[in-house]
Amino acid sequence: MKVCTTKAETRATLAALRKAGDTIGLVPTMGFLHDGHLALVKAATAECDRVAVSIFVNPTQFGPKEDLASYPRDTDRDLEMLRAAGVDVVFMPSPAEMYHADKQTIVDATALSKILIGKIRPGHFRGVATVVTKLLNITQPDRAFFGKKDYQQLRVIKTMVRDLDMPVRIIGVPTVREADGLAMSSRNVRLTPEDRKAAPVLNKALVMADKLVAEGITAKQLEREVRDRIDAEPRANVQSVDVRDAETVASVGGRITAPVVVLLAVRFGDVLLIDQRVVSPQKGQR
Ligand code: AMP
């Protein structure tokens, strides 16, 4: 496994692989890896000849009051995990290597960036879209792999790649969960023991949503039921519960007759957890 800290080295390494005829899969991460990240690596390994992983805690996607400084990091452990997973190339730049001091250019999604999580974290998706564009330009992969856990992020990136004609296929990978249903996240280690015990309420509410939609319900009723279920857990501080069209994340009104995605953003202390589930009415009810 080759570990590169500069763009130039990464480009040269991947160019040589491409020249040899290999296809390349990219898995962008912010490190502090877990089995969710490894599921992306596994999907990339299955679909591509070579796998590159980036580890970069991207400052531009954090707001001034967010957890950039306290975001968990353990590079040695990450590299060990990636080596064991058979990854070919790791790109691990410093912020100074990644960004020019006088950078001028950003990439953003005009509407999609401002709704849902974009309302809670203004500027977040601009940072994500810009850094993913840079990572795609540096590594030039055939495919890039992203988790469905970050549902809106996946939508932003797929839309960006479509709109800007970027020559890459974006692949979404299902959410990997802990045994008690909590979606794996690097941020889970920042939960207090009490909050960690309470946090599986997100998945419980999503499983309940699945049942309610199968029985027949309106989008508004579903949002209320899910919110009430999470509010019943006193440690949970609900930021948003949204039921949206599963494909476009557009608002849906009335009775649910097509697949929808239930999107959750919930704080436990100062840790913001997000989760999602796509739910479909039973065939007879569509
Ligand atoms: P992060 O390091 O949190 O920025 O995540 C890097 C990539 O891993 C993103 O595409 C995430 O959506 C994905 N990811 C994070 N957690 C999970 C999970 N539990 N299951 C599947 N993918 C995940």
XYZ file of C-alpha atoms in Angstrom, residues 94-238:
145
model
C -2.378 18.314 5.066
C -4.811 21.247 4.740
C -1.935 23.372 3.376
C -1.227 20.763 0.687
C -4.908 20.537 -0.197
C -5.800 24.242 -0.375
C -3.989 27.195 -1.892
C -3.701 30.070 0.580
C -5.479 32.402 -1.854
C -8.093 29.940 -3.090
C -10.903 31.620 -4.997
C -13.102 28.907 -6.420
C -15.931 26.926 -4.864
C -18.379 24.317 -6.084
C -21.897 24.325 -4.675
C -25.352 22.947 -5.329
C -27.701 25.889 -5.519
C -30.859 24.520 -3.912
C -29.897 21.087 -2.590
C -27.159 22.541 -0.371
C -29.508 24.853 1.474
C -32.232 22.456 2.619
C -32.319 19.806 5.378
C -28.797 19.408 6.887
C -27.764 22.502 4.896
C -30.084 24.542 7.119
C -28.535 23.138 10.304
C -24.979 23.392 8.904
C -24.842 26.423 6.551
C -21.942 26.113 4.089
C -21.370 22.424 4.875
C -22.276 21.069 1.442
C -20.308 23.801 -0.325
C -17.250 22.518 1.547
C -18.135 18.914 0.684
C -18.814 19.591 -3.022
C -15.592 21.578 -3.368
C -13.355 19.032 -1.642
C -14.938 16.088 -3.492
C -14.373 17.907 -6.802
C -10.720 18.379 -5.844
C -10.351 14.734 -4.760
C -11.935 13.535 -8.022
C -9.634 15.802 -10.040
C -6.547 14.642 -8.160
C -7.314 10.907 -8.325
C -9.413 10.705 -11.531
C -11.170 7.494 -10.509
C -13.566 5.470 -12.659
C -15.901 5.150 -9.685
C -16.211 6.865 -6.324
C -18.014 5.323 -3.354
C -20.127 7.127 -0.762
C -22.333 5.975 2.126
C -26.110 6.225 1.944
C -25.980 7.172 5.628
C -25.077 10.667 4.435
C -28.067 10.644 2.124
C -28.156 14.309 1.229
C -24.387 14.327 0.667
C -24.793 11.474 -1.816
C -27.554 13.430 -3.603
C -25.403 16.591 -3.718
C -22.459 14.675 -5.188
C -24.523 12.728 -7.736
C -26.188 15.968 -8.861
C -22.858 17.792 -9.070
C -21.272 15.018 -11.172
C -24.299 15.058 -13.500
C -24.490 18.851 -13.797
C -20.762 19.373 -14.353
C -20.284 16.325 -16.633
C -17.625 14.850 -14.393
C -16.336 11.576 -15.895
C -16.913 9.338 -12.863
C -19.637 7.001 -11.614
C -20.890 7.664 -8.093
C -21.892 4.530 -6.169
C -24.011 4.604 -2.983
C -23.334 1.947 -0.323
C -25.867 0.851 2.357
C -25.428 1.981 5.981
C -23.476 -0.309 8.310
C -24.848 -0.427 11.865
C -23.692 -1.507 15.313
C -25.394 -4.584 16.816
C -27.926 -2.333 18.583
C -28.848 -0.538 15.347
C -26.846 2.685 15.787
C -25.397 3.745 12.426
C -21.600 3.561 12.609
C -20.009 7.003 12.676
C -16.593 8.336 13.639
C -18.479 10.746 15.913
C -20.021 7.936 18.014
C -16.901 7.863 20.247
C -17.681 11.429 21.291
C -21.009 10.338 22.851
C -21.116 10.027 26.657
C -21.874 6.460 27.865
C -25.450 7.560 28.665
C -25.951 9.141 25.239
C -24.425 6.094 23.530
C -27.036 3.945 25.292
C -29.837 6.279 24.188
C -28.688 6.823 20.576
C -30.179 3.611 19.064
C -33.555 5.386 19.386
C -32.842 6.815 15.908
C -32.849 3.404 14.285
C -35.823 2.302 16.391
C -37.808 5.277 15.089
C -36.773 4.418 11.507
C -37.868 0.787 11.903
C -41.183 2.076 13.266
C -41.482 4.378 10.229
C -41.088 1.383 7.958
C -44.056 -0.325 9.650
C -46.225 2.807 9.620
C -45.640 3.388 5.910
C -46.485 -0.229 5.140
C -49.785 0.255 7.009
C -50.569 3.549 5.195
C -49.895 7.091 6.498
C -49.386 10.683 5.277
C -45.945 12.294 5.174
C -46.908 14.860 7.838
C -48.301 12.179 10.176
C -45.157 10.114 9.685
C -42.900 13.060 10.537
C -44.920 13.647 13.715
C -44.872 9.980 14.785
C -41.125 9.683 14.217
C -40.418 12.943 16.048
C -42.579 11.846 19.007
C -40.789 8.493 19.163
C -37.389 10.201 19.377
C -38.626 12.947 21.731
C -39.685 10.189 24.145
C -35.945 9.709 24.750
C -35.023 12.624 27.038
C -31.331 12.693 26.030
C -32.229 13.180 22.333
C -32.503 16.745 21.030
C -34.272 16.519 17.673
